Coordinates of C-alpha atoms in Angstrom, one line a residue:
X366 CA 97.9 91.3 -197.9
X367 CA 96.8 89.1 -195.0
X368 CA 93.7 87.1 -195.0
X369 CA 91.1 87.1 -192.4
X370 CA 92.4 83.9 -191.8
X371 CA 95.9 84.9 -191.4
X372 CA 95.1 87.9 -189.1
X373 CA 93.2 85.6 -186.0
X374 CA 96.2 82.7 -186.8
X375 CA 98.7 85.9 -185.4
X376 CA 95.9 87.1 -183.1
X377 CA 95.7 83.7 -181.4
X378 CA 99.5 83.4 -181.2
X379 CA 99.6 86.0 -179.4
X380 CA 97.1 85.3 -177.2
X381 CA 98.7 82.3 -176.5
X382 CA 99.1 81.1 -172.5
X383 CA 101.3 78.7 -172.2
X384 CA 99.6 77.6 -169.0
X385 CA 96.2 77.8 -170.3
X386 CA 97.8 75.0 -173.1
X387 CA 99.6 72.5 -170.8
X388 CA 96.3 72.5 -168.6
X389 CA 94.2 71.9 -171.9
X390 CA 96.3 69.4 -173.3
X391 CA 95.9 67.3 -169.9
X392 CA 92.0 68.5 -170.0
X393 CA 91.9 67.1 -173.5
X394 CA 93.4 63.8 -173.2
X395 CA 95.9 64.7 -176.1
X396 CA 98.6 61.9 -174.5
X397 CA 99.5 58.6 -176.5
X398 CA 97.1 56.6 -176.8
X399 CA 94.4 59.2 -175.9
X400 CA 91.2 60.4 -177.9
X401 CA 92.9 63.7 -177.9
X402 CA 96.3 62.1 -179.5
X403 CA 99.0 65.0 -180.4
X404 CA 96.3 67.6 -180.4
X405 CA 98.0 71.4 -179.9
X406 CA 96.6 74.3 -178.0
X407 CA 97.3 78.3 -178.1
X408 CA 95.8 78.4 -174.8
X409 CA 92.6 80.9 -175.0
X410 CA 89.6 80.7 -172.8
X411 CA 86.5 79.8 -174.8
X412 CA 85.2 83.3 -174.0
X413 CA 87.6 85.0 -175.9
X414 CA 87.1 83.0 -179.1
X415 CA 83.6 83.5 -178.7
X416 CA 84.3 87.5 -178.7
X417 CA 86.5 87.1 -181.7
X418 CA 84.1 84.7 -183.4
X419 CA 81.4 87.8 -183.3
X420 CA 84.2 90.4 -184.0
X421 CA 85.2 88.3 -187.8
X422 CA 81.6 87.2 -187.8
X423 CA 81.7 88.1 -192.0
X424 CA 85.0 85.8 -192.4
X425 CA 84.4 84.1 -195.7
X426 CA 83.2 80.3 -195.9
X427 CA 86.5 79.4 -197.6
X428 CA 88.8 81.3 -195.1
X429 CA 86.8 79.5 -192.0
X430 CA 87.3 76.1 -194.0
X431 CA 91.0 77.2 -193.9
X432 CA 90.8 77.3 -190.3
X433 CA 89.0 74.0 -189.3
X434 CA 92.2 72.6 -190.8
X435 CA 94.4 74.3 -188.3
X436 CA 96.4 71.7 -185.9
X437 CA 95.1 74.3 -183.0
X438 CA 92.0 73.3 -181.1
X439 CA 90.9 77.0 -180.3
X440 CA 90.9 78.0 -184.2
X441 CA 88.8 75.0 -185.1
X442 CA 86.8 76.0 -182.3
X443 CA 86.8 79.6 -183.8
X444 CA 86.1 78.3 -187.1
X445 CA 82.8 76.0 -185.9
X446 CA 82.0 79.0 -183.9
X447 CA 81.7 81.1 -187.2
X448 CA 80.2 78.5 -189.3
X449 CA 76.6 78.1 -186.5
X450 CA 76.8 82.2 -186.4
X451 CA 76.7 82.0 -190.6
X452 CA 73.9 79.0 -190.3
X453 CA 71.8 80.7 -187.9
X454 CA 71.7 84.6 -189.9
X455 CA 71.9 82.4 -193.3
X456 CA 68.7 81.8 -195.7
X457 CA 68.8 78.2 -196.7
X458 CA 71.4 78.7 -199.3
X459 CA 73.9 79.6 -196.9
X460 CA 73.2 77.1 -194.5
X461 CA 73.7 74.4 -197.3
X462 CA 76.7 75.3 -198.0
X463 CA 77.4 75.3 -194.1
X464 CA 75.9 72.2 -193.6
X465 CA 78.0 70.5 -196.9
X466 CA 81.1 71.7 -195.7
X467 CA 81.0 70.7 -191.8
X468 CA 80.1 66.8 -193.3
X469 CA 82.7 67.3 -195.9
X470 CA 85.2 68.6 -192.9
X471 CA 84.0 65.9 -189.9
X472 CA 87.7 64.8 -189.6
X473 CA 88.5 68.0 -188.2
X474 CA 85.7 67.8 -185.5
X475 CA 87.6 66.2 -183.4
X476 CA 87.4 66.1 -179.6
X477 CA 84.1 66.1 -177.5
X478 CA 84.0 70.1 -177.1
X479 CA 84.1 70.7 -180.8
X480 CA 81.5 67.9 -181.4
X481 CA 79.2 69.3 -179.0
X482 CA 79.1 73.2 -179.8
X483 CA 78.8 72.3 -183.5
X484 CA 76.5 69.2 -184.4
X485 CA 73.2 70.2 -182.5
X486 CA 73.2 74.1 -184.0
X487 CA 74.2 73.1 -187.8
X488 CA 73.6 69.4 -188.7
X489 CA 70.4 68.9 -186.3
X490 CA 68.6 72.3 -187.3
X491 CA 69.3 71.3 -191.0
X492 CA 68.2 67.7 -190.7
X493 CA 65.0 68.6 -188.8
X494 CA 62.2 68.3 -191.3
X495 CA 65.1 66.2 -193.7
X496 CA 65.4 62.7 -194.2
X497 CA 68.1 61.7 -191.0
X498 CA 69.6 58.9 -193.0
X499 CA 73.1 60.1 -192.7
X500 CA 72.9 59.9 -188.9
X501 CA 72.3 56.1 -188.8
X502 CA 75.4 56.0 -191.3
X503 CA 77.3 58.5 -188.6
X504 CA 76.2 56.2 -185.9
X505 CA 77.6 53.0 -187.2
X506 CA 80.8 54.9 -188.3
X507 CA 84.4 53.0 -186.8
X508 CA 85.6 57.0 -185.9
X509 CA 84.2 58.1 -182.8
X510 CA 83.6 61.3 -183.2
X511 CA 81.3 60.8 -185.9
X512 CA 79.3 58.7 -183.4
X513 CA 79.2 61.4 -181.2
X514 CA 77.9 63.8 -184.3
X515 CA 75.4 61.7 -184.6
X516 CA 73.6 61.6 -181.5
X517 CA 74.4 65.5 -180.5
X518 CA 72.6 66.2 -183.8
X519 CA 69.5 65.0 -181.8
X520 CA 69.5 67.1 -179.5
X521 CA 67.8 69.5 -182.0
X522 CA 64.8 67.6 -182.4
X523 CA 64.7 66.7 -178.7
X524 CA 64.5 69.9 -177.9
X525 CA 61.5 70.6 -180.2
X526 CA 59.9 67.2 -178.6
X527 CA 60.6 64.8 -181.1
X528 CA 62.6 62.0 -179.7
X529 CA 62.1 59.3 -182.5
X530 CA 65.5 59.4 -183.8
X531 CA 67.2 60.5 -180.4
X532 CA 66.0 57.0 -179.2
X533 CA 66.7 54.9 -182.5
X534 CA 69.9 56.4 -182.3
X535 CA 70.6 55.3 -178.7
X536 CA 69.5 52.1 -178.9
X537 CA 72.4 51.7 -182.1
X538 CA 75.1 53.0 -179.7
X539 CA 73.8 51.4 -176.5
X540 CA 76.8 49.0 -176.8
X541 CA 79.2 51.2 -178.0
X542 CA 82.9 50.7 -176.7
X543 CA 83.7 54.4 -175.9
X544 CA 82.6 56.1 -172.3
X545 CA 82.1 59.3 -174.4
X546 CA 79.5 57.7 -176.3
X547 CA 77.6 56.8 -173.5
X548 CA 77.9 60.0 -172.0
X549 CA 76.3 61.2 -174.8
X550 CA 73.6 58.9 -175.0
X551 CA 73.0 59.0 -171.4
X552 CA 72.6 63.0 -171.6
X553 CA 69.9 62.7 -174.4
X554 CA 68.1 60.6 -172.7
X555 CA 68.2 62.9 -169.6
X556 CA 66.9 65.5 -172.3
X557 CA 63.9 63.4 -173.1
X558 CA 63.2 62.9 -169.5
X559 CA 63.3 66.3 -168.8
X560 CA 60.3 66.9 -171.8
X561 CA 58.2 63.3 -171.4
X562 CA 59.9 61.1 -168.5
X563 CA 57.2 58.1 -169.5
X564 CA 58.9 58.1 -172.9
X565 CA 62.8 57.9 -171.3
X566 CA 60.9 55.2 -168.6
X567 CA 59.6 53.2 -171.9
X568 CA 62.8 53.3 -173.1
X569 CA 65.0 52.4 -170.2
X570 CA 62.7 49.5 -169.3
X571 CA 63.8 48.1 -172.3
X572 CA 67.4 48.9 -172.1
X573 CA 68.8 49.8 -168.3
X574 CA 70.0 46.3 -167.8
X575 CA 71.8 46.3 -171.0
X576 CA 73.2 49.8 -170.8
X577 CA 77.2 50.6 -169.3
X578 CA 76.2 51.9 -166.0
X579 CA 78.2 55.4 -167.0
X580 CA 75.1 56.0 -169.4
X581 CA 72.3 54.7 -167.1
X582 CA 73.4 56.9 -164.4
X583 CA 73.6 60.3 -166.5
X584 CA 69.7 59.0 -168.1
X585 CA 68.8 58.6 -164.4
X586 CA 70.2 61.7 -163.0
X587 CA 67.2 63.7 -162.3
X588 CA 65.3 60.5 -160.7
X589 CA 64.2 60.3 -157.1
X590 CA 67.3 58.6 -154.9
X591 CA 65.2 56.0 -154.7
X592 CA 64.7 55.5 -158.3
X593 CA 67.7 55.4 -159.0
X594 CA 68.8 52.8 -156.8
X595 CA 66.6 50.5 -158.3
X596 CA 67.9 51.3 -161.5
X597 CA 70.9 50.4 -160.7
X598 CA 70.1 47.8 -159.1
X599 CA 68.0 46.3 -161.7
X600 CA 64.9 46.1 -159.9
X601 CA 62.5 48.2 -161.4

């Protein structure tokens, strides 16, 4: 008898696009040497998985773990997919055991995309009135993604106007090594501006001259031209 998990591995296969895959595989920086390394890809739009995610919304906790093991982006996509639609209709038991097994599974969040659909709709809503201990750990991790995880959490609270962490956590990660880090920081701190630009201003008049100029210029986005010249000229 075929498992729930077994029935969307054959849907996906045969789904598949080859086109879609070689495209996503590029997209994905899955070459040698890449953050992607050796990553493999059906080849289904995100809508699709989204439809399917909804259509196997009762899939069973274990059977979704199954699935964030696949080597196949789109069914650990599938699988983070179903784990926020579980969180978000789940009383706090559930979204425990959700929460516990996306930190017990973080080696399979893997690539930017996955990162960013999971961490701010499971770990931040979870951690929101929680000690955020585990995100200072995250944030001083040597795997990148788990970096990543740590400030997308924040994006939770920033959202509900509480930057505190959001900004502790950028200013661990303003020297970070990886661009996609300071994407990342850069885009929360856009967030903030977007909610209390004298808070980003505080913060940035602290750290702008420091900062790799990819993060400065997605914090400074929004500014007047003029602003952000200055900024980046390091005259403010």
């Amino acid at each position: 008898m075929l498992t729930k998990a077994d029935e969307i591995k054959r849907v996906f296969k045969d789904l598949a696009d080859p086109v879609i895959a070689e495209h996503s595989r590029h997209f994905f920086k899955t070459g040698e040497g890449e953050y992607g390394e050796g990553d493999r890809f059906h080849g289904i739009r995100v809508p699709v998985l989204r439809k399917y995610a909804r259509k196997y919304q009762n899939i069973s906790l274990a059977e979704v773990r199954q699935l964030l093991a696949s080597p196949f982006h789109e069914e650990r996509f599938f699988a983070l997919l179903a784990l926020i639609r579980k969180f978000e209709k789940g009383d706090s038991t559930v979204r425990k055991k959700v929460y516990t097994l996306y930190l017990d599974n973080l080696k399979y969040v893997d690539n930017w995309d996955l990162v960013d659909i999971s961490a701010p709709y499971i770990v931040g809503p979870w951690l929101e009135m929680r000690d955020k201990e585990v995100l200072y750990r995250l944030a001083q991790s040597e795997v990148l993604w788990e970096r990543r995880v740590a400030i997308l959490s924040t994006f939770h609270c920033i959202r509900k106007n509480s930057f505190h962490d959001a900004l502790s956590i950028s200013e661990l990660l303003i020297h970070d090594s990886e661009e996609l880090i300071h994407k990342a920081v850069g885009w929360g701190l856009r967030e903030i501006g977007k909610r209390n630009v004298t808070v980003e201003k505080a913060f940035l008049g602290k750290h702008y001259r420091d900062m790799p100029r990819t993060m400065l210029r997605y914090a400074i986005e929004r500014f007047t031209e003029e602003e952000r010249k200055k900024y980046l000229q390091g005259t403010v």
